[in-house]
Short mmCIF file of C-alpha atoms in Angstrom, two decimals:
data_model
loop_
_atom_site.label_atom_id
_atom_site.label_comp_id
_atom_site.label_asym_id
_atom_site.label_seq_id
_atom_site.Cartn_x
_atom_site.Cartn_y
_atom_site.Cartn_z
CA MET A 20 -37.94 11.29 42.00
CA THR A 21 -35.37 12.62 39.55
CA THR A 22 -33.82 15.95 40.35
CA GLU A 23 -31.82 16.41 37.17
CA THR A 24 -33.02 17.39 33.71
CA VAL A 25 -31.27 16.88 30.39
CA LEU A 26 -32.44 19.41 27.81
CA ILE A 27 -32.07 18.27 24.21
CA ALA A 28 -32.05 20.90 21.46
CA TYR A 29 -33.79 18.74 18.85
CA THR A 30 -33.98 19.11 15.08
CA PRO A 31 -35.47 16.46 12.76
CA ASP A 32 -32.17 15.70 11.01
CA ASP A 33 -28.93 13.82 11.64
CA PHE A 34 -27.74 16.50 14.07
CA GLY A 35 -30.93 16.39 16.11
CA HIS A 36 -30.91 12.59 16.14
CA ALA A 37 -27.30 12.65 17.41
CA ALA A 38 -28.37 15.06 20.16
CA LEU A 39 -31.33 12.80 20.99
CA ASP A 40 -29.19 9.64 21.15
CA HIS A 41 -26.55 11.28 23.34
CA GLY A 42 -29.21 12.98 25.46
CA ILE A 43 -30.86 9.64 26.22
CA VAL A 44 -27.49 8.17 27.24
CA GLU A 45 -26.79 11.21 29.41
CA ALA A 46 -30.24 11.05 31.03
CA ARG A 47 -29.74 7.36 31.85
CA ARG A 48 -26.29 8.09 33.29
CA ARG A 49 -27.70 10.83 35.51
CA SER A 50 -31.07 9.16 36.23
CA ALA A 51 -32.55 12.37 34.84
CA ARG A 52 -35.66 13.34 32.95
CA ILE A 53 -35.54 14.75 29.41
CA VAL A 54 -36.96 17.95 28.01
CA ALA A 55 -36.66 18.02 24.21
CA VAL A 56 -37.04 21.45 22.60
CA ASN A 57 -37.57 22.06 18.90
CA ALA A 58 -37.57 25.76 18.05
CA THR A 59 -37.96 27.98 15.00
CA ARG A 60 -37.97 31.69 14.28
CA GLY A 61 -41.00 31.13 12.10
CA ASP A 62 -39.88 33.68 9.51
CA ALA A 63 -39.23 31.20 6.71
CA LEU A 64 -41.98 29.58 4.68
CA VAL A 65 -40.49 26.19 5.50
CA ASP A 66 -37.97 25.69 8.31
CA GLN A 67 -36.53 22.21 7.85
CA ARG A 68 -35.25 22.24 11.43
CA PHE A 69 -38.78 22.66 12.83
CA ALA A 70 -40.37 19.25 13.39
CA ASP A 71 -43.73 18.61 11.76
CA ASP A 72 -46.47 16.62 13.53
CA GLY A 73 -45.21 13.28 12.19
CA GLU A 74 -41.66 14.00 13.32
CA VAL A 75 -42.89 15.01 16.78
CA THR A 76 -44.87 11.77 16.99
CA ALA A 77 -41.71 9.80 16.09
CA LEU A 78 -39.72 11.76 18.69
CA GLU A 79 -42.36 11.06 21.34
CA ARG A 80 -42.29 7.37 20.39
CA ASP A 81 -38.47 7.21 20.66
CA LEU A 82 -38.51 8.91 24.04
CA ALA A 83 -41.33 6.69 25.32
CA ALA A 84 -39.36 3.61 24.19
CA SER A 85 -36.39 4.83 26.24
CA GLY A 86 -38.50 4.57 29.39
CA ILE A 87 -37.27 7.99 30.53
CA ASP A 88 -39.66 10.62 31.90
CA HIS A 89 -39.82 13.30 29.21
CA GLU A 90 -41.53 16.33 27.73
CA VAL A 91 -41.42 17.66 24.16
CA HIS A 92 -41.87 21.35 23.38
CA ARG A 93 -42.14 23.07 19.99
CA VAL A 94 -41.37 26.75 20.29
CA MET A 95 -41.70 29.69 17.91
CA ALA A 96 -39.47 32.56 19.02
CA PRO A 97 -37.53 35.41 17.42
CA ASP A 98 -34.21 33.83 18.50
CA VAL A 99 -33.73 30.04 18.49
CA ALA A 100 -30.66 30.07 20.76
CA GLU A 101 -32.48 32.23 23.30
CA ALA A 102 -35.49 29.91 23.11
CA VAL A 103 -33.25 26.93 23.94
CA LEU A 104 -31.55 28.81 26.78
CA GLU A 105 -34.89 29.99 28.20
CA ALA A 106 -36.28 26.44 28.02
CA ALA A 107 -33.19 25.17 29.84
CA GLU A 108 -33.67 27.76 32.58
CA LYS A 109 -37.39 27.06 32.90
CA ALA A 110 -36.78 23.29 33.09
CA ALA A 111 -33.91 23.78 35.57
CA ALA A 112 -31.74 21.76 33.17
CA THR A 113 -28.49 20.42 34.55
CA VAL A 114 -27.05 19.86 31.06
CA ILE A 115 -27.95 20.86 27.49
CA VAL A 116 -27.28 18.52 24.56
CA VAL A 117 -26.97 20.11 21.12
CA GLY A 118 -25.97 18.75 17.71
CA LEU A 119 -23.17 20.56 15.88
CA ARG A 120 -23.14 21.15 12.15
CA ARG A 121 -20.12 22.26 10.15
CA ARG A 122 -20.38 25.86 8.96
CA SER A 123 -17.99 28.11 7.14
CA PRO A 124 -16.57 31.12 9.03
CA VAL A 125 -18.52 33.44 6.72
CA GLY A 126 -21.72 31.47 7.35
CA LYS A 127 -21.24 31.84 11.10
CA LEU A 128 -20.53 35.55 10.74
CA VAL A 129 -23.57 36.26 8.57
CA LEU A 130 -26.10 33.87 10.12
CA GLY A 131 -24.67 33.22 13.57
CA SER A 132 -24.58 29.78 15.08
CA VAL A 133 -27.32 28.56 17.39
CA ALA A 134 -25.04 25.89 18.89
CA GLN A 135 -22.24 28.40 19.45
CA ARG A 136 -24.58 30.86 21.13
CA VAL A 137 -26.01 28.10 23.34
CA LEU A 138 -22.47 27.01 24.27
CA LEU A 139 -21.47 30.55 25.19
CA GLY A 140 -24.74 31.59 26.83
CA ALA A 141 -25.59 28.54 28.92
CA ASP A 142 -25.29 28.61 32.69
CA VAL A 143 -24.98 24.81 32.74
CA PRO A 144 -22.67 22.38 30.94
CA VAL A 145 -23.36 21.85 27.24
CA LEU A 146 -22.68 18.54 25.53
CA ALA A 147 -22.04 19.29 21.85
CA VAL A 148 -22.26 16.22 19.61
CA LYS A 149 -21.94 15.36 15.93
CA PRO A 150 -23.55 12.55 13.94
CA ALA A 151 -21.41 9.41 13.51
#
């Protein structure tokens, strides 16, 4: 039985796919299970980072093909970074994998950065990755 959990902060874009790819590698390296979390604040009419049913089906298919024990959670919460951190705590994650996107300093100041807040708020190591 696996004792480690790799939590992947997933978005249906290049950054989320990079996190997924690296998370699968990390889970294999650790003989760990995967918990993939896709979260949104739910305050926008369309949040492109929130996976629709078809994208969740594709994610489930990719994880099943990896042969790794996994769970997928879609979460609506007032704070996406907190949702990821809470999911990591609940899953007893031993590492969090998150995709990084380039943002201007003003963009980070005004909107904050989910990845940055996860990096700073996590009680476990965070693997921050970028698309190739």
